[in-house]
Coordinates of C-alpha atoms in Angstrom, one line a residue:
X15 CA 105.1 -14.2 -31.0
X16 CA 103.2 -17.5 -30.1
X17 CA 104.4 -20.7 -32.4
X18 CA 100.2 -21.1 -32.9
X19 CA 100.6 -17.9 -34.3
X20 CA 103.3 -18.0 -35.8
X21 CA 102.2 -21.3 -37.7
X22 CA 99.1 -19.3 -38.7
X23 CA 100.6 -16.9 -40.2
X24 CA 103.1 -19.0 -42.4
X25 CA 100.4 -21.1 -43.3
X26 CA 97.7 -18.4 -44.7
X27 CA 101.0 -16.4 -46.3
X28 CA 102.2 -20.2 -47.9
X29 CA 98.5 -20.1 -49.6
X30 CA 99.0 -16.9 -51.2
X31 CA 102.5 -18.2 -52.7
X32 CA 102.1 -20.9 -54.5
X33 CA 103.4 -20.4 -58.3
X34 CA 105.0 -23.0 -60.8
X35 CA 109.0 -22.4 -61.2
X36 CA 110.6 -22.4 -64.7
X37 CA 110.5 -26.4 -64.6
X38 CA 107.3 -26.8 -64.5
X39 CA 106.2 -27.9 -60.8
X40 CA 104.4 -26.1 -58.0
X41 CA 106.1 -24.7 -55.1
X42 CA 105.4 -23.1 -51.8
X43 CA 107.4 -20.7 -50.4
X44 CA 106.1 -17.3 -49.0
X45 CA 109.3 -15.1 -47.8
X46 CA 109.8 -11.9 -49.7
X47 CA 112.6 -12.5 -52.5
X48 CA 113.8 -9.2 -51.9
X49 CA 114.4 -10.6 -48.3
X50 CA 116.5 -13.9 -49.2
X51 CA 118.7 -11.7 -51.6
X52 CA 119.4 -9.3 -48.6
X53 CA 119.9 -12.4 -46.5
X54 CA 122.2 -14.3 -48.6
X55 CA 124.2 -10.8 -49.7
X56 CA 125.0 -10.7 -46.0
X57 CA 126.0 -14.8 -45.3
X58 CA 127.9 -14.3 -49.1
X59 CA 130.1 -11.1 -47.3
X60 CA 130.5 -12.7 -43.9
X61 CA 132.1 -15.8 -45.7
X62 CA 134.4 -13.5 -47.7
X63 CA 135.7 -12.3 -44.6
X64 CA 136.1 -15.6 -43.4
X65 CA 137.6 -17.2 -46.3
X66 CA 140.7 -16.3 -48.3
X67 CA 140.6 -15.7 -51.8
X68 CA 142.2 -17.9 -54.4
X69 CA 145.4 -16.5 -55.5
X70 CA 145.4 -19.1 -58.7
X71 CA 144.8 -17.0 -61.3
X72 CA 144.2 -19.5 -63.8
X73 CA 141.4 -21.2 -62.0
X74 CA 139.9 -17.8 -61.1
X75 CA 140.0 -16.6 -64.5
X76 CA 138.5 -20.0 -65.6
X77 CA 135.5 -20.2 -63.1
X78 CA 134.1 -16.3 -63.8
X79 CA 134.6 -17.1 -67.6
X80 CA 131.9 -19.7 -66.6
X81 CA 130.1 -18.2 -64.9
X82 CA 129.9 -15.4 -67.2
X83 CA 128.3 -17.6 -69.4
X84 CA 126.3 -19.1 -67.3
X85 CA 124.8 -15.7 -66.3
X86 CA 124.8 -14.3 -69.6
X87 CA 122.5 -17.4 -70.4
X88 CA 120.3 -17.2 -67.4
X89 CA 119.7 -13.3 -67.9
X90 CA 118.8 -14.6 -71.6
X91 CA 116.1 -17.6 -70.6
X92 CA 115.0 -16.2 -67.2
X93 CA 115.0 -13.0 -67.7
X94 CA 111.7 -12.5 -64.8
X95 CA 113.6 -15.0 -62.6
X96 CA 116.8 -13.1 -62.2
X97 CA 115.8 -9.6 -62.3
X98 CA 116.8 -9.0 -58.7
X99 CA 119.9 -10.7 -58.8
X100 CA 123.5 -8.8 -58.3
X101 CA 125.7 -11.3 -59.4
X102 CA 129.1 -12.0 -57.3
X103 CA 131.1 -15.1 -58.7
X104 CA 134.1 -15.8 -55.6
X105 CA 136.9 -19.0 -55.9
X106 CA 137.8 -19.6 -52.0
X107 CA 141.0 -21.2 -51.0
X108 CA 139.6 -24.4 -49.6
X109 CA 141.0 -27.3 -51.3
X110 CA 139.9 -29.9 -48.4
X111 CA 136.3 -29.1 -49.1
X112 CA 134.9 -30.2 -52.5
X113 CA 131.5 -27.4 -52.6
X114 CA 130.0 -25.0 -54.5
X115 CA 126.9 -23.1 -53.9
X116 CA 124.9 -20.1 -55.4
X117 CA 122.6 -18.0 -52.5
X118 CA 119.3 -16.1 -53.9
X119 CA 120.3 -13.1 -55.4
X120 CA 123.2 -14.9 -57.2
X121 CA 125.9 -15.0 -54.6
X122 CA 128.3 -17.5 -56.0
X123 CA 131.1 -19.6 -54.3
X124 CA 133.2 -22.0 -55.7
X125 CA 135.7 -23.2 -53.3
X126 CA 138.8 -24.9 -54.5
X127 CA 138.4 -28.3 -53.3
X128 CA 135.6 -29.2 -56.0
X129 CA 137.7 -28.0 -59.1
X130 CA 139.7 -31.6 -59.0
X131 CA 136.4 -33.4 -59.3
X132 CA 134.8 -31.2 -61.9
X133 CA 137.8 -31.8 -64.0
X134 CA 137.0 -30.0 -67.2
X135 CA 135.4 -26.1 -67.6
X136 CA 132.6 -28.0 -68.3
X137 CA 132.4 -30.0 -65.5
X138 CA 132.4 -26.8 -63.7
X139 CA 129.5 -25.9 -65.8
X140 CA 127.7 -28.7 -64.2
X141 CA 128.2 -27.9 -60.7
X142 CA 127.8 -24.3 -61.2
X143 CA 124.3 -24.6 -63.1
X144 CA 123.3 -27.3 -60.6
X145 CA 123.6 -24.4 -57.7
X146 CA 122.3 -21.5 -60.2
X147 CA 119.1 -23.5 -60.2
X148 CA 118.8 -23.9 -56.3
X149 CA 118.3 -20.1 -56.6
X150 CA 116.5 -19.5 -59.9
X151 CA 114.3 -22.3 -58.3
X152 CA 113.4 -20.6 -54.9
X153 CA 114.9 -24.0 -53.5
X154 CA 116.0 -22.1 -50.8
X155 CA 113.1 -20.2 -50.4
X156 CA 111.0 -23.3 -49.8
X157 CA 113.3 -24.5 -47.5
X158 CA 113.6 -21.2 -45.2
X159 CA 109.6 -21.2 -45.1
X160 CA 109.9 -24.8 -43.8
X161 CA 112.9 -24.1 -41.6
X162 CA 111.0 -20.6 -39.6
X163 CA 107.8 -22.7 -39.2
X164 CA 110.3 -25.4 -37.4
X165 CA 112.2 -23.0 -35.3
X166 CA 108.7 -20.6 -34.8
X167 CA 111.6 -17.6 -35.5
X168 CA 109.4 -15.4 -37.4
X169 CA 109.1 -11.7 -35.3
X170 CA 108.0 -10.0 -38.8
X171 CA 107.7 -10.4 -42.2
X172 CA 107.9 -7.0 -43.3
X173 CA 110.9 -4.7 -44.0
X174 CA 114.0 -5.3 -42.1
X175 CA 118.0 -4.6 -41.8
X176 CA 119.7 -7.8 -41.6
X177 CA 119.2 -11.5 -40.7
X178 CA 119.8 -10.8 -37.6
X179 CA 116.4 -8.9 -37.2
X180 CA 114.6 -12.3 -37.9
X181 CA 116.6 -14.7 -36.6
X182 CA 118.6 -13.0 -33.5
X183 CA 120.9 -15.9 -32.3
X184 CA 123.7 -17.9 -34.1
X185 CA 122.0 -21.0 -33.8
X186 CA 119.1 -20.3 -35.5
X187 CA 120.8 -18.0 -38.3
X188 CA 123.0 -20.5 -39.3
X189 CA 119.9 -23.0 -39.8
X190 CA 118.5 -20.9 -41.8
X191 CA 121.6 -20.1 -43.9
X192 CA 122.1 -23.8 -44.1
X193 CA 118.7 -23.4 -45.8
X194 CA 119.7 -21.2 -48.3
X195 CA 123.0 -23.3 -49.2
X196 CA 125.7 -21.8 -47.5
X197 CA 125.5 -22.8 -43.6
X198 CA 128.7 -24.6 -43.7
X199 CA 130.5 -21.7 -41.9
X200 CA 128.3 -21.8 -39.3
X201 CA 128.7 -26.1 -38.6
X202 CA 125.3 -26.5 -40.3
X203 CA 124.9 -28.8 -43.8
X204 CA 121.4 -29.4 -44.8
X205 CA 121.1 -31.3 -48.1
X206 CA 118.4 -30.6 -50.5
X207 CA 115.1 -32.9 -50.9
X208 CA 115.8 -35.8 -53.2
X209 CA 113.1 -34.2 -55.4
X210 CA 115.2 -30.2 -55.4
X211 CA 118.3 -32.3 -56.3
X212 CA 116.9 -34.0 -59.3
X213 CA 115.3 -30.7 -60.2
X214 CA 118.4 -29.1 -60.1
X215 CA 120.2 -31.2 -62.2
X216 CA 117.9 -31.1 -64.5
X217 CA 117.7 -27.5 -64.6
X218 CA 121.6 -27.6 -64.6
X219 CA 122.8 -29.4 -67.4
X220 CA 120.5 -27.8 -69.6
X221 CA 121.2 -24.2 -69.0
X222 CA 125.5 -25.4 -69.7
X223 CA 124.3 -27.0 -72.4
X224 CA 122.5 -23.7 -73.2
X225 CA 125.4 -21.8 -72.3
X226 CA 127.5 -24.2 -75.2
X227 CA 129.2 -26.3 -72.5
X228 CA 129.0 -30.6 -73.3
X229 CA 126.4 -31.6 -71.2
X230 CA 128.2 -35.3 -70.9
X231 CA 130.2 -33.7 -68.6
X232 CA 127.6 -33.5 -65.7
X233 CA 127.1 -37.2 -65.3
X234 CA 131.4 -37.9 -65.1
X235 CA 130.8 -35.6 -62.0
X236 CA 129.3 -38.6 -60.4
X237 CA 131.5 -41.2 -61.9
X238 CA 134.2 -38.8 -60.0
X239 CA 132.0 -38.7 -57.0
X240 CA 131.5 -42.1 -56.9
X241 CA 135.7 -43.2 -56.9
X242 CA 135.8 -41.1 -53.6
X243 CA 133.3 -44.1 -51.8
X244 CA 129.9 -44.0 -50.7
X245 CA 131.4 -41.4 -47.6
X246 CA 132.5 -38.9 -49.8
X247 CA 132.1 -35.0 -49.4
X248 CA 129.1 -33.7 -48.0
X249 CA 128.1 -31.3 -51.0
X250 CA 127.7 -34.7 -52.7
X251 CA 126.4 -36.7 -49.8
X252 CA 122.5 -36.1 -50.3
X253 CA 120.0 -38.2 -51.9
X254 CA 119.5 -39.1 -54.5
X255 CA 122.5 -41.9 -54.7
X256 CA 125.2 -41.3 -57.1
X257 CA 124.0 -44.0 -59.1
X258 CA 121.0 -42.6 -59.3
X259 CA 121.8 -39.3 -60.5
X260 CA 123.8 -40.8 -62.9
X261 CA 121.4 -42.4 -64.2
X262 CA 118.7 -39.7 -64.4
X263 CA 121.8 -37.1 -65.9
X264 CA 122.1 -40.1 -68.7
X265 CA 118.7 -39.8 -69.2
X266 CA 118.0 -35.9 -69.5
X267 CA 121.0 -36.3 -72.3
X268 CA 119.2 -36.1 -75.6
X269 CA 117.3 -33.7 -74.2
X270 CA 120.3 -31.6 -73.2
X271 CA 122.0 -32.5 -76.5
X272 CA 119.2 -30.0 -78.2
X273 CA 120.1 -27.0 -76.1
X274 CA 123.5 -27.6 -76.9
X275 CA 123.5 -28.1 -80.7
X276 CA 121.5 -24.6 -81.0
X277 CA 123.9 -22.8 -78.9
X278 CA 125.4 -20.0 -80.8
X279 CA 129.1 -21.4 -79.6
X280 CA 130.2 -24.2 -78.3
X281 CA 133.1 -24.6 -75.9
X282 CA 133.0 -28.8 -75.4
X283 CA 134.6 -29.8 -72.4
X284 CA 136.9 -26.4 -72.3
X285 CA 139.9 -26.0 -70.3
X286 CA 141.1 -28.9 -67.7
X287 CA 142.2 -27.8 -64.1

C-alpha cells in the first residue's frame, strides 16, 4: 500500500477516534482495541517462553495479591474501560532489569529486578497502577497509531490472525511492541511522552490508593530511583526527571489521600520484599 495512502487512511480513521480517557484529556488513537489485546496477548506469551518464571514464592504470592487488588479496583471504577481485558499477572526472573509493564488487554509483567526498588507492597502498588493506566489509558494505542503512520506498515485494518499479519518483519514488530510497553525482548525501549507519564502517575497512585494501598509510597519510588544516579534503569529513564515526578506525586497527594481514606480497607505500606 502507498505511504500517501497509507497516511490517508490513518489520518481520516484518527478523526473518527478521538474520545476523552477516564482522566479527562482528549486522545487520538484509531486501532481496533480488540486488535492491541490480540497483539499484546501474543508479545505477553512470546516473553513467557522467553523468560523463566520466578520460583520465590513469597514475592509471587505478594505481587498477584496486588494485583488482585488492583484489578478488583479497576473492574470496580472502569468498569467500560476493562471490559475486554483477560487479566495475566507473571513475576519473571530478571533481577538485573528493574521493569514492569501492563500490555492492552491486561497482560502484566513484573520482573524481579524492580521489587528492590519498590521496597514495600505498596510501592509495588505504585509501579503496578502506573503500568495499569498505560493500558486503561490507550497510551499504547496512541503510540502504535503514531508508530504505523512512521513505519507506513498498515496492509489492513480489518480482522486479522496475529501481529505478524500487520507488521511482517521483526524489525518493525518489535517497534511496535516497544509501543505498546513491552519491546524490550526484541532490543527496542521507547519511553512514554512526558505528558503519558505524568498521566500515568496520576492515574496510578490514585487507583492504589483506591485499592487501600498508602499513596506516599509512589513518590519514595523516585527517591529510590534517584540514589541509583541520573543513568539509572531504563523503565525509569524517560522524562519527566525524577525530580520532577517527585514533585508532581507530592502534589497529587491530598488528592490521593481522599481515595485512600474511603477505601473499604487499608493495607498501608504492606509487606516489605
Amino acid at each position: 500500500m502507498n505511504k500517501i495512502v497509507v497516511l490517508c487512511l490513518v489520518t481520516s480513521l484518527s478523526v473518527l477516534a478521538c474520545s476523552t480517557n477516564v482522566m479527562g484529556r482528549s486522545s487520538m488513537a484509531f486501532m481496533p482495541e480488540s486488535m492491541l489485546n490480540k497483539m499484546g496477548a501474543e508479545s505477553y506469551a512470546d516473553q513467557k517462553k522467553q523468560l523463566p518464571i520466578s520460583k520465590d514464592q513469597r514475592s509471587s504470592e505478594i505481587v498477584h495479591r496486588v494485583a488482585q487488588r488492583l484489578i478488583e479496583k479497576c473492574k470496580e471504577m472502569y468498569p467500560s474501560e476493562v471490559e475486554g481485558f483477560q487479566w495475566e499477572v507473571s513475576l519473571f526472573d530478571d533481577p538485573k532489569t528493574p521493569n514492569a509493564y501492563a500490555m492492552p488487554g491486561g497482560k502484566i509483567g513484573i520482573y524481579t529486578g524492580i521489587l528492590p526498588i519498590c521496597e514495600t507492597e505498596s510501592g509495588l502498588a505504585a509501579v503496578m497502577g502506573h503500568e495499569i493506566g498505560h493500558a486503561i489509558l490507550q497510551h499504547g494505542n496512541e503510540r502504535v497509531t503514531t508508530q504505523l503512520v512512521t513505519t507506513g506498515a498498515i496492509t489492513a485494518v480489518g480482522a486479522v490472525a496475529s501481529v505478524s499479519d500487520i507488521f511482517g518483519d521483526e524489525t518493525t514488530k518489535g517497534a511496535v511492541m516497544g509501543a505498546l510497553g513491552a519491546g524490550a525482548q526484541y532490543g527496542v525501549v521507547l519511553p512514554f511522552s512526558r505528558g503519558n507519564e505524568s498521566e500515568a502517575d496520576d492515574f496510578g497512585i490514585k487507583l492504589m490508593a483506591a485499592a487501600g494501598y498508602d499513596p506516599s509510597a509512589a513518590p519514595q519510588i523516585w527517591q529510590n530511583m534517584k540514589k541509583l544516579g541520573e543513568s539509572g534503569p531504563e523503565y525509569m529513564s524517560t522524562h519527566p526527571s525524577h525530580d520532577r515526578r517527585i514533585q508532581d506525586l507530592e502534589a497529587q497527594m491530598p488528592a490521593a489521600m481522599k481515595f485512600y481514606e474511603k477505601a473499604p480497607q487499608k493495607y498501608g505500606m504492606g509487606d516489605r520484599f
